[in-house]
Coordinates of C-alpha atoms in Angstrom, one line a residue:
M1164 CA 83.5 122.8 109.9
F1165 CA 82.3 120.9 106.7
V1166 CA 83.4 119.1 103.8
S1167 CA 82.4 117.6 101.0
I1168 CA 82.7 114.4 98.4
S1169 CA 81.4 114.3 95.8
T1170 CA 81.8 112.2 92.1
T1171 CA 80.6 111.0 89.3
G1172 CA 80.2 108.1 87.5
T1173 CA 78.0 106.2 84.1
A1174 CA 75.4 103.6 83.9
E1175 CA 78.1 101.2 84.5
N1176 CA 79.5 102.6 87.3
P1177 CA 76.8 105.4 89.1
A1178 CA 78.3 108.3 91.2
S1179 CA 76.3 106.5 93.6
D1180 CA 78.3 104.1 94.9
L1181 CA 80.1 106.1 96.6
G1182 CA 77.5 105.7 99.5
F1183 CA 78.5 102.1 99.4
L1184 CA 81.8 103.2 99.3
L1185 CA 81.6 105.3 102.9
H1186 CA 78.8 102.8 104.1
K1187 CA 76.3 105.9 104.8
H1188 CA 72.9 105.2 103.1
P1189 CA 72.4 108.4 100.2
D1190 CA 68.6 108.5 101.5
K1191 CA 69.6 108.7 105.0
V1192 CA 70.8 112.2 106.9
Q1193 CA 72.7 110.0 110.4
R1194 CA 74.2 111.1 113.1
F1195 CA 77.7 110.3 114.8
T1196 CA 79.8 111.7 119.1
T1197 CA 82.9 112.5 118.0
A1198 CA 84.5 113.5 121.6
H1199 CA 84.8 117.0 121.0
G1200 CA 80.8 117.4 119.4
T1201 CA 79.1 116.2 116.9
A1202 CA 79.0 114.4 113.2
H1203 CA 76.2 115.2 110.4
V1204 CA 76.6 113.0 107.3
F1205 CA 73.9 113.6 104.4
Y1206 CA 73.9 113.6 100.5
P1207 CA 72.9 117.0 99.0
E1208 CA 72.8 115.0 95.8
S1209 CA 72.9 111.3 94.8
G1210 CA 72.4 110.0 91.5
E1211 CA 74.2 107.9 89.1
R1212 CA 75.4 110.7 87.5
T1213 CA 76.5 113.1 90.1
C1214 CA 77.4 111.9 93.9
T1215 CA 77.8 114.3 96.9
A1216 CA 78.0 113.2 100.6
A1217 CA 79.3 115.2 102.9
L1218 CA 79.9 115.5 106.5
L1219 CA 79.5 119.1 109.5
L1220 CA 81.3 118.8 112.3
E1221 CA 79.4 120.8 115.5
I1222 CA 81.8 121.0 117.7
D1223 CA 80.2 121.7 121.1
P1224 CA 82.7 124.2 123.1
A1225 CA 82.1 123.2 126.6
A1226 CA 83.6 119.6 125.4
L1227 CA 86.4 121.6 123.4
L1228 CA 86.7 124.0 126.3
R1229 CA 87.2 121.1 129.5
H1230 CA 88.7 118.5 127.2
G1231 CA 92.1 121.5 126.2
R1232 CA 91.8 123.0 130.2
G1233 CA 95.9 122.6 130.8
K1234 CA 98.8 121.1 129.3
G1235 CA 100.5 118.1 128.4
R1236 CA 98.1 114.8 128.5
S1237 CA 95.3 116.3 129.7
G1238 CA 95.2 119.0 126.5
S1239 CA 96.6 120.6 124.6
P1240 CA 98.0 124.5 125.4
D1241 CA 97.2 126.5 122.4
L1242 CA 93.5 125.9 123.3
A1243 CA 94.5 127.1 127.3
L1244 CA 95.6 130.1 126.3
A1245 CA 93.1 131.1 123.3
E1246 CA 89.5 128.6 125.8
Y1247 CA 86.9 131.5 124.8
V1248 CA 87.2 132.8 121.4
N1249 CA 89.2 130.6 118.5
D1250 CA 89.1 128.6 115.0
R1251 CA 88.4 125.4 116.2
P1252 CA 84.3 124.9 115.7
Y1253 CA 84.9 126.2 112.4
A1254 CA 87.9 125.9 110.6
A1255 CA 89.3 122.4 109.7
S1256 CA 92.0 120.9 111.9
S1257 CA 92.6 118.2 113.4
L1258 CA 89.6 118.1 115.2
L1259 CA 88.6 117.4 111.9
A1260 CA 90.6 114.4 110.9
V1261 CA 89.3 113.1 114.5
A1262 CA 85.9 112.8 112.7
L1263 CA 87.0 111.6 109.1
R1264 CA 88.6 109.1 110.7
T1265 CA 85.9 107.6 113.4
V1266 CA 82.7 107.9 111.4
F1267 CA 84.4 107.2 107.5
R1268 CA 86.9 104.7 109.6
S1269 CA 85.4 101.5 107.3
A1270 CA 86.4 103.7 103.8
M1271 CA 89.5 104.6 105.4
K1272 CA 90.1 100.7 105.5
G1273 CA 89.8 100.4 101.7
E1274 CA 86.5 97.5 102.9
C1275 CA 82.7 97.3 101.4
P1276 CA 81.9 94.3 102.0
H1277 CA 79.0 93.9 99.8
R1278 CA 80.6 95.6 96.5
P1279 CA 84.5 94.6 97.2
E1280 CA 85.4 95.4 93.8
L1281 CA 84.8 98.8 94.7
P1282 CA 86.8 100.0 96.5
G1283 CA 90.1 99.3 94.9
R1284 CA 89.0 101.5 91.6
A1285 CA 90.3 105.1 91.1
M1286 CA 87.1 106.7 90.8
P1287 CA 87.3 111.1 89.7
L1288 CA 86.6 112.8 92.8
R1289 CA 86.4 116.8 93.8
I1290 CA 86.8 117.6 97.2
V1291 CA 85.8 120.7 98.7
L1292 CA 86.4 122.1 102.4
P1293 CA 85.7 125.8 102.8
S1294 CA 87.7 126.9 105.2
V1295 CA 91.3 125.1 106.5
P1296 CA 94.0 127.0 108.2
V1297 CA 97.4 126.9 107.5
A1298 CA 100.3 128.1 109.5
G1299 CA 103.3 129.3 107.5
G1300 CA 102.8 128.9 103.7
G1301 CA 99.4 130.0 102.3
P1302 CA 98.8 128.5 99.4
E1303 CA 102.3 127.3 97.8
L1304 CA 102.2 124.8 101.4
V1305 CA 99.6 123.7 100.1
D1306 CA 100.6 122.8 96.7
R1307 CA 103.1 121.5 98.1
L1308 CA 101.4 118.5 100.4
F1309 CA 98.4 117.2 97.9
A1310 CA 100.1 117.4 94.2
P1311 CA 101.8 115.4 94.1
L1312 CA 99.4 113.2 95.6
G1313 CA 98.3 113.6 92.6
W1314 CA 95.3 115.9 93.3
Q1315 CA 95.1 119.4 90.8
V1316 CA 94.9 121.6 94.1
G1317 CA 92.7 124.9 94.1
A1318 CA 93.5 127.0 97.3
T1319 CA 91.8 130.3 97.3
P1320 CA 92.9 132.7 100.1
V1321 CA 89.7 133.9 102.6
P1322 CA 90.2 138.3 103.1
L1323 CA 90.6 139.6 106.3
D1324 CA 87.4 141.0 105.7
E1325 CA 85.6 142.0 101.7
S1326 CA 85.2 145.4 102.8
F1327 CA 88.7 146.5 103.2
P1328 CA 90.5 144.0 100.7
E1329 CA 93.5 146.5 101.8
W1330 CA 93.7 144.4 105.2
G1331 CA 94.9 141.5 103.0
D1332 CA 94.9 137.8 103.6
S1333 CA 93.7 135.4 106.5
R1334 CA 95.7 132.6 107.5
Y1335 CA 92.8 130.7 106.1
V1336 CA 92.2 128.9 102.0
R1337 CA 89.3 127.4 100.6
L1338 CA 91.0 123.9 99.4
E1339 CA 90.0 122.5 96.6
L1340 CA 91.0 119.2 96.0
T1341 CA 90.5 117.1 92.9
G1342 CA 92.0 113.6 91.5
T1343 CA 91.4 110.4 89.8
L1344 CA 92.3 108.5 93.4
R1345 CA 90.7 105.3 95.3
L1346 CA 88.7 107.2 97.8
A1347 CA 90.2 105.4 100.2
D1348 CA 94.0 107.3 100.0
A1349 CA 92.0 110.1 99.0
L1350 CA 90.3 109.7 103.1
Q1351 CA 94.1 108.9 104.3
H1352 CA 95.1 112.1 102.3
L1353 CA 92.9 114.7 104.1
Y1354 CA 93.9 112.4 107.9
V1355 CA 97.2 113.2 108.2
L1356 CA 97.5 116.9 106.0
L1357 CA 95.3 118.5 107.9
P1358 CA 96.5 118.6 110.8
V1359 CA 99.7 119.3 109.0
L1360 CA 98.7 122.5 107.4
D1361 CA 97.3 123.5 110.9
G1362 CA 101.0 122.9 112.5
A1363 CA 98.9 122.0 116.0
K1364 CA 96.4 119.2 116.9
H1365 CA 94.2 119.0 119.2
Y1366 CA 95.7 116.2 122.3
W1367 CA 99.2 115.5 123.1
V1368 CA 101.0 114.1 121.0
A1369 CA 102.6 110.0 122.3
P1370 CA 104.3 108.2 120.4
D1371 CA 101.4 105.5 119.8
E1372 CA 100.8 109.2 117.2
V1373 CA 104.1 106.8 114.8
D1374 CA 101.8 104.2 114.1
K1375 CA 99.0 106.6 113.0
L1376 CA 100.7 108.0 111.1
L1377 CA 102.9 105.1 109.2
A1378 CA 99.5 103.2 108.6
A1379 CA 97.7 106.3 107.0
G1380 CA 100.6 107.4 105.0
Q1381 CA 101.6 103.5 103.8
G1382 CA 102.0 103.8 99.9
W1383 CA 102.4 107.3 99.7
L1384 CA 104.1 109.2 102.6
A1385 CA 107.9 107.2 102.2
D1386 CA 108.3 108.4 98.8
H1387 CA 106.4 112.5 99.3
P1388 CA 108.6 115.0 98.9
E1389 CA 108.3 117.3 102.2
R1390 CA 107.5 113.6 103.9
A1391 CA 110.3 115.3 106.8
L1392 CA 108.2 118.6 107.2
I1393 CA 104.7 116.4 107.2
T1394 CA 106.4 113.9 109.8
R1395 CA 107.6 116.9 112.2
R1396 CA 104.7 118.9 111.7
Y1397 CA 101.9 115.5 112.0
L1398 CA 104.4 115.1 115.5
S1399 CA 103.6 118.3 116.7
R1400 CA 107.8 118.4 116.4
R1401 CA 108.1 116.2 118.7
W1402 CA 111.8 115.2 117.6
S1403 CA 112.7 111.9 119.4
L1404 CA 109.3 110.4 117.6
T1405 CA 110.4 112.2 113.9
R1406 CA 113.3 110.9 114.1
L1407 CA 111.1 107.2 115.4
A1408 CA 109.2 108.3 112.3
M1409 CA 111.5 108.3 109.6
E1410 CA 114.0 106.2 110.6
R1411 CA 110.9 103.6 109.8
L1412 CA 109.9 105.4 106.6
A1413 CA 113.3 104.8 105.2
L1414 CA 113.7 101.0 106.3
A1415 CA 109.7 101.0 104.4
R1416 CA 111.6 102.4 101.0
L1417 CA 114.1 100.0 101.6
A1418 CA 111.9 96.7 102.3
E1419 CA 110.3 97.8 98.8
A1420 CA 113.8 98.1 96.8
D1421 CA 114.1 94.5 98.0
D1422 CA 110.6 93.3 97.6
R1423 CA 110.3 91.9 101.2
E1424 CA 109.2 92.6 104.3
A1425 CA 110.3 95.7 106.4
E1426 CA 110.2 93.1 108.9
E1427 CA 113.2 90.8 107.2
I1428 CA 115.5 93.1 106.6
D1429 CA 114.8 95.5 110.3
N1430 CA 116.0 91.8 112.5
A1431 CA 119.7 92.9 113.8
V1432 CA 118.6 92.8 117.5
P1433 CA 115.6 91.7 119.9
D1434 CA 113.0 93.2 120.2
T1435 CA 112.2 92.9 123.7
P1436 CA 113.9 95.6 126.0
E1437 CA 115.2 93.3 128.2
E1438 CA 117.4 91.2 125.3
V1439 CA 118.6 94.5 124.5
T1440 CA 119.5 96.2 127.7
A1441 CA 120.9 92.9 128.6
T1442 CA 123.8 93.8 124.8
D1443 CA 123.6 97.2 125.7
L1444 CA 124.8 96.7 128.7
T1445 CA 127.7 93.9 128.8
T1446 CA 128.9 95.8 125.3
D1447 CA 129.3 99.3 126.4
L1448 CA 131.7 101.4 125.6
T1449 CA 133.9 103.2 128.2
T1450 CA 136.3 106.2 128.1
D1451 CA 140.2 105.2 127.2
P1452 CA 142.2 107.9 128.8
S1453 CA 144.8 107.3 127.1
T1454 CA 144.6 107.0 123.6
D1455 CA 144.2 110.1 121.4
S1456 CA 141.3 112.1 121.6
G1457 CA 139.8 110.5 124.6
A1458 CA 138.5 107.7 121.5
V1459 CA 136.3 105.5 123.4
L1460 CA 136.9 101.5 123.9
P1461 CA 134.5 98.5 123.7
A1462 CA 134.5 96.8 127.4
D1463 CA 135.8 93.0 126.1
A1464 CA 135.0 89.7 126.2
A1465 CA 132.0 89.6 127.4
A1466 CA 129.8 90.8 124.9
T1467 CA 126.9 87.6 123.1
P1468 CA 128.9 88.0 119.7
V1469 CA 126.5 89.7 117.6
H1470 CA 126.7 89.3 113.6
P1471 CA 127.6 93.3 111.6
V1472 CA 125.0 93.1 108.7
Q1473 CA 121.6 91.3 110.5
G1474 CA 122.6 92.0 114.4
S1475 CA 121.5 88.7 115.2
P1476 CA 123.4 87.3 119.0
T1477 CA 125.5 84.7 116.9
T1478 CA 124.8 80.8 119.1
G1479 CA 127.7 78.2 118.8
P1480 CA 130.8 78.3 116.4
E1481 CA 130.7 82.2 116.7
S1482 CA 131.4 82.7 120.0
I1483 CA 133.5 80.3 121.0
S1484 CA 136.3 81.9 122.7
E1485 CA 140.0 79.8 120.1
P1486 CA 142.5 79.6 123.0
E1487 CA 145.5 78.5 120.8
P1488 CA 148.1 80.6 121.3
G1489 CA 151.1 80.8 119.1
R1490 CA 149.1 80.1 116.3
S1491 CA 149.0 83.5 114.0
T1492 CA 146.0 85.3 113.6
V1493 CA 147.5 86.4 109.9
T1494 CA 149.8 85.0 107.8
G1495 CA 151.0 85.2 104.4
A1496 CA 152.4 88.5 103.5
G1497 CA 153.0 90.7 106.1
A1498 CA 151.6 88.3 108.9
V1499 CA 151.8 88.8 112.7
T1500 CA 151.1 86.3 114.7
S1501 CA 148.4 87.2 117.5
A1502 CA 150.4 88.1 120.0
E1503 CA 151.8 91.0 117.6
A1504 CA 148.4 91.7 116.5
D1505 CA 147.1 92.2 119.6
G1506 CA 149.9 91.3 122.4
E1507 CA 148.5 87.8 124.2
G1508 CA 145.7 88.3 123.0
A1509 CA 145.5 84.3 122.1
E1510 CA 146.5 83.4 125.5
R1511 CA 143.7 85.3 126.9
G1512 CA 141.9 82.9 124.7
E1513 CA 140.0 85.8 122.5
S1514 CA 136.7 85.6 120.7
L1515 CA 137.1 84.4 116.8
A1516 CA 134.7 87.8 116.9
A1517 CA 137.8 89.8 118.8
Q1518 CA 139.9 87.5 116.5
R1519 CA 138.2 89.6 113.0
R1520 CA 138.6 92.5 114.2
T1521 CA 142.4 92.5 115.3
A1522 CA 143.3 91.4 112.0
I1523 CA 140.6 93.3 110.3
L1524 CA 142.2 96.5 112.1
A1525 CA 146.4 94.7 111.0
V1526 CA 144.8 94.7 107.6
L1527 CA 143.9 98.1 107.6
A1528 CA 148.0 99.1 109.8
R1529 CA 149.3 97.7 106.5
T1530 CA 147.1 99.9 103.7
G1531 CA 147.5 102.9 106.1
A1532 CA 144.0 103.7 105.5
A1533 CA 142.7 107.0 107.3
R1534 CA 138.3 107.2 106.0
V1535 CA 136.8 103.6 106.2
L1536 CA 133.8 102.6 105.8
D1537 CA 132.1 99.6 108.2
L1538 CA 129.9 98.3 105.5
G1539 CA 126.6 96.3 108.0
C1540 CA 127.7 98.0 110.9
G1541 CA 125.2 96.1 113.0
Q1542 CA 126.2 97.5 116.3
G1543 CA 129.2 99.3 116.1
E1544 CA 131.9 96.9 117.5
L1545 CA 134.6 97.7 114.3
V1546 CA 133.2 101.3 114.9
G1547 CA 134.1 101.3 118.2
A1548 CA 138.4 99.1 117.7
L1549 CA 138.9 101.2 114.7
L1550 CA 138.3 105.1 116.6
K1551 CA 141.5 103.4 119.0
E1552 CA 143.5 103.6 115.7
P1553 CA 144.4 107.2 116.3
R1554 CA 145.9 106.6 112.5
V1555 CA 141.2 107.0 111.0
T1556 CA 140.4 110.3 110.6
E1557 CA 136.8 109.6 109.8
V1558 CA 134.1 106.1 110.9
L1559 CA 131.4 105.8 108.5
G1560 CA 129.2 103.0 109.9
V1561 CA 126.3 101.8 107.4
D1562 CA 123.7 99.2 108.4
V1563 CA 120.2 98.0 107.2
S1564 CA 118.8 97.8 110.3
S1565 CA 117.7 101.0 112.3
R1566 CA 116.7 99.3 115.6
A1567 CA 121.3 98.6 115.4
L1568 CA 122.6 101.6 114.0
T1569 CA 120.2 103.0 117.2
I1570 CA 121.9 100.5 119.7
A1571 CA 124.8 102.2 118.0
A1572 CA 124.7 105.9 118.5
R1573 CA 124.1 104.2 122.4
R1574 CA 127.1 102.0 122.7
L1575 CA 129.6 103.9 121.8
R1576 CA 128.0 106.7 123.8
L1577 CA 127.6 109.8 120.7
D1578 CA 125.7 112.2 122.6
R1579 CA 128.1 111.5 125.5
M1580 CA 131.5 111.9 122.6
P1581 CA 134.1 114.8 122.7
E1582 CA 133.4 116.9 119.9
R1583 CA 136.7 115.7 118.2
L1584 CA 135.6 112.5 118.0
A1585 CA 132.2 112.0 117.4
S1586 CA 134.1 114.6 114.3
R1587 CA 135.0 111.1 112.9
V1588 CA 132.4 108.9 114.0
R1589 CA 129.0 109.0 111.4
L1590 CA 126.4 106.0 111.5
V1591 CA 123.9 105.7 108.0
Q1592 CA 121.2 103.7 107.2
G1593 CA 121.3 101.8 104.2
A1594 CA 121.3 98.8 101.7
L1595 CA 124.8 97.7 100.6
T1596 CA 122.8 95.6 96.7
Y1597 CA 121.7 99.3 95.8
T1598 CA 124.1 102.5 94.7
D1599 CA 125.0 105.0 97.2
A1600 CA 127.5 108.7 96.3
R1601 CA 128.1 109.2 99.7
L1602 CA 130.2 105.7 99.7
K1603 CA 133.0 107.4 97.0
G1604 CA 136.2 108.9 98.1
Y1605 CA 137.5 106.2 101.4
D1606 CA 140.7 105.5 101.5
A1607 CA 139.3 100.8 102.7
A1608 CA 135.7 99.7 103.8
V1609 CA 134.8 96.2 105.5
L1610 CA 132.7 93.6 105.0
C1611 CA 132.6 91.7 107.7
E1612 CA 130.6 88.9 108.2
V1613 CA 128.5 90.4 105.6
I1614 CA 128.7 88.6 102.1
E1615 CA 127.1 85.4 103.9
H1616 CA 123.7 86.8 105.1
L1617 CA 123.2 88.0 101.2
D1618 CA 120.9 86.0 98.9
L1619 CA 123.3 84.1 96.2
P1620 CA 121.8 86.0 93.5
R1621 CA 122.0 89.2 95.2
L1622 CA 125.9 89.1 95.4
P1623 CA 126.5 91.1 92.1
A1624 CA 125.0 93.8 93.1
L1625 CA 127.2 93.6 96.3
E1626 CA 129.5 93.4 94.5
Y1627 CA 128.8 96.5 91.7
A1628 CA 128.6 99.3 94.7
V1629 CA 131.1 98.6 95.9
F1630 CA 134.0 97.7 94.6
G1631 CA 132.5 98.9 90.9
A1632 CA 130.2 102.7 92.5
A1633 CA 132.1 103.7 95.4
R1634 CA 135.6 101.2 94.5
P1635 CA 137.7 102.3 97.8
A1636 CA 141.6 101.9 97.7
A1637 CA 141.3 98.9 99.6
V1638 CA 138.0 96.2 100.7
V1639 CA 138.7 93.9 103.7
V1640 CA 135.8 91.4 103.6
T1641 CA 135.4 87.9 106.0
T1642 CA 133.0 85.5 105.7
P1643 CA 133.8 81.7 107.7
N1644 CA 134.9 79.2 106.2
A1645 CA 132.8 75.8 105.5
E1646 CA 135.1 73.1 105.6
Y1647 CA 136.5 74.0 109.6
N1648 CA 132.8 73.6 110.6
V1649 CA 133.7 70.1 111.6
R1650 CA 135.8 71.1 113.8
W1651 CA 132.2 72.7 115.9
E1652 CA 131.4 69.9 118.3
T1653 CA 128.1 72.2 119.1
L1654 CA 127.0 72.6 115.3
P1655 CA 125.4 69.4 113.5
A1656 CA 126.2 68.3 110.0
G1657 CA 124.9 69.6 107.8
H1658 CA 124.1 73.3 109.4
L1659 CA 125.9 76.8 108.5
R1660 CA 126.7 78.8 111.8
H1661 CA 124.3 81.1 112.4
G1662 CA 120.3 80.8 111.3
D1663 CA 120.3 84.1 108.7
H1664 CA 123.1 82.7 106.4
R1665 CA 122.4 82.0 102.8
F1666 CA 125.0 79.5 102.3
E1667 CA 128.6 79.4 103.1
W1668 CA 131.9 78.6 100.9
N1669 CA 134.6 76.5 101.2
R1670 CA 138.3 78.1 100.9
A1671 CA 138.1 77.0 97.3
E1672 CA 135.0 78.6 96.3
F1673 CA 136.1 82.2 98.4
T1674 CA 139.3 81.6 96.3
A1675 CA 137.3 82.2 93.7
W1676 CA 134.9 84.1 94.1
A1677 CA 137.6 87.1 95.3
E1678 CA 139.3 86.4 92.8
Q1679 CA 136.6 86.8 89.9
V1680 CA 135.4 89.5 91.8
A1681 CA 138.9 91.2 91.8
D1682 CA 139.8 90.7 87.9
S1683 CA 136.4 92.3 87.1
F1684 CA 136.4 95.0 88.9
G1685 CA 140.5 96.3 88.6
Y1686 CA 142.1 94.7 91.9
T1687 CA 144.3 92.8 93.5
V1688 CA 142.6 90.2 96.0
A1689 CA 144.9 88.4 99.4
F1690 CA 143.8 85.8 101.5
E1691 CA 144.7 85.2 104.9
P1692 CA 143.3 82.5 107.8
V1693 CA 142.1 84.1 110.8
G1694 CA 141.0 82.1 114.2
P1695 CA 143.7 78.9 115.1
V1696 CA 144.8 77.4 111.8
D1697 CA 143.8 73.8 111.7
P1698 CA 146.1 71.6 109.0
E1699 CA 143.1 69.2 107.8
V1700 CA 140.5 72.5 107.3
G1701 CA 142.4 75.4 108.2
A1702 CA 141.3 77.9 110.1
P1703 CA 137.4 79.4 110.9
T1704 CA 137.4 83.2 109.3
Q1705 CA 138.6 83.8 105.8
L1706 CA 139.2 87.4 105.0
A1707 CA 140.1 88.3 101.5
H1708 CA 142.6 92.1 101.4
F1709 CA 141.5 93.7 98.1
R1710 CA 143.7 96.8 96.2
L1711 CA 142.5 98.9 93.5
T1712 CA 144.8 98.7 90.8
E1713 CA 143.3 100.1 87.9
P1714 CA 141.0 103.1 87.5
A1715 CA 137.5 103.4 87.4
P1716 CA 136.5 101.8 83.9
T1717 CA 133.9 102.9 81.8
T1718 CA 132.9 98.9 81.2
V1719 CA 133.3 96.0 83.7
K1720 CA 133.2 92.3 83.4
T1721 CA 130.0 91.9 85.6
A1722 CA 129.0 87.9 85.5
G1723 CA 128.9 87.4 81.5
T1724 CA 127.8 90.5 80.6
T1725 CA 129.2 94.2 80.2
A1726 CA 127.3 96.6 82.6
T1727 CA 128.2 100.4 82.6
T1728 CA 129.8 101.6 85.5
D1729 CA 128.8 105.8 85.4
N1730 CA 125.3 105.3 86.6
T1731 CA 126.1 106.0 90.6
T1732 CA 122.6 106.3 92.5
T1733 CA 121.9 107.6 96.1
D1734 CA 120.0 105.7 98.1
N1735 CA 117.2 107.2 100.4
T1736 CA 118.1 106.6 103.7
T1737 CA 118.6 108.1 106.8
T1738 CA 121.3 109.7 108.7
I1739 CA 121.2 108.3 112.8
D1740 CA 122.4 111.7 114.3
N1741 CA 125.1 111.6 116.9
A1742 CA 123.5 113.8 119.2
I1743 CA 120.3 111.3 120.1
T1744 CA 118.6 113.4 122.7
D1745 CA 115.8 115.9 122.2
R1746 CA 116.1 120.0 121.0
T1747 CA 114.5 123.0 120.8
D1748 CA 112.9 123.6 117.7
A1749 CA 115.4 126.1 117.2
D1750 CA 117.9 122.6 116.4
R1751 CA 115.4 120.7 114.9
T1752 CA 115.6 121.6 111.7
A1753 CA 119.2 122.2 111.3
T1754 CA 119.5 118.7 112.0
D1755 CA 117.1 117.4 110.5
R1756 CA 119.8 115.2 108.0
T1757 CA 117.4 113.1 105.8
T1758 CA 117.8 112.7 103.1
A1759 CA 115.3 112.4 99.6
T1760 CA 116.8 110.7 96.2
D1761 CA 115.4 108.6 94.7
R1762 CA 117.6 105.0 93.5
T1763 CA 117.2 104.2 89.0
D1764 CA 119.4 102.1 87.0
A1765 CA 119.8 99.1 90.3
P1766 CA 122.4 97.1 89.2
S1767 CA 120.5 93.8 88.4
N1768 CA 120.8 90.7 90.9
D1769 CA 120.4 87.9 88.9
L1770 CA 123.9 88.4 86.7
A1771 CA 125.9 85.8 87.9
P1772 CA 127.0 83.1 85.6
E1773 CA 126.4 80.0 85.1
G1774 CA 129.1 77.8 86.8
S1775 CA 131.0 80.9 88.7
A1776 CA 132.0 80.1 92.2
H1777 CA 128.7 82.1 93.9
R1778 CA 126.3 80.3 92.2

């Protein structure tokens, strides 16, 4: 098994610098022990103009047989079927990928203490592998995998027997890659894509392979047009691992677009399994036989309220029940009392989160909305409540956190939900500050306790994505009333209700913002308090109900500037599939719902005028 890496240089940048990058002296032949044999590194040529480093991997047949015996964690079933006659000692596969990582570990990490300027430098490279197995696709597949990474690909099929050309070509190709890249990137490409071409691994694929894949694919895999195929084949078609990897890749793209760390975005649920399990058990969903289609009902009351976008467990004001019977939950036009909206809910001491859901459902009922968007759906509390409504025929839950969506799917029991009911709900990953074509055409959208989790300069982007691009017929927005904070005895003066809140508005500020949005995008807006109304400071939550009055304009006034509204694009997202258990190989391809689209012309996040309500 053989691979050579060549480069050219000049007097200023000699080709022999390759030895520094690989941490292997050109004048020495070095040997390294691997799990299945011995790797030899040597330099056929090393000079100022040209330099070539070669790795020869000698496979130990006895070690290969010993590690490949049996199935499961003890080895690969492929090797067990062909223990004595196989191509593993000769064809570049996962064995060579592991050897590259073992021998050139520092080079793959981009480390070079003696010449720290070298790893970041792109250099002309030529990589040759005489025999590479390609499982399905032939040279065309090789080109699809390497060409998007900047390589010029030469994949020449190897005939079965040169003496008998009529026998045709084998499944092996002679691979030659040329391009100007960083050496670390080139090695990472080989480490990931050689097992992908082969289509089989010589070792058991455990969950830690997801981390290895994402580490080696950092900076290129998330944007690769064949990332779904690469992920699936690298992980040996294990659907549960593939789904996890695709979710994390989608999150990485969203984080990169927002110029943030993935951990900052995907912070919706606790990391510890104990906390997640406790949340899941206390808020699980059960089937209510009295509702249509076996709709699910949230197990009420005991759950700690969780914010629908960030999903962080809410403490203090947000989790306190408001047992004040007789107060109006929704007032104004079409107002209903708490008893009318939710039976005797106020007398039972409903939490503020439950009262918000009751108010939102009442507004949606007045609009007659059948297809509803839950933007920032978090762990699915409102989604579950919407599924109780026979009027609602479709619910699309959107959240940036893949962990929150996974928990929402588990709490909603999507894997056990009746088919008729499951057809009414989808959970997808996406950022609300970017336009998304999938959000168009809905009767209503809900932003329940969402806007206050955005930095103020990013609000215009959300306004455009929801009101300008998606343009539902109705939009319901709820947000805390900052004036009411003085009524929370446990909330220190000057503090916000939640650690992730970027701001909290008083009633005048929220009214000014909502009216500006309505005027800019052709909506009317009405306001309603949610929760017990204090005569001095109002209700703890304020709700704005937007109704579309105009067709989509050619231009809209967004914070003092004119912006064209016909450049809606689709964000790269990952669908959280309703069936969350492992499937057979035949099902995996059919249910891979990951879409690969590019985000362009995203609205500016810095369009708010001086003196506007949300500045």
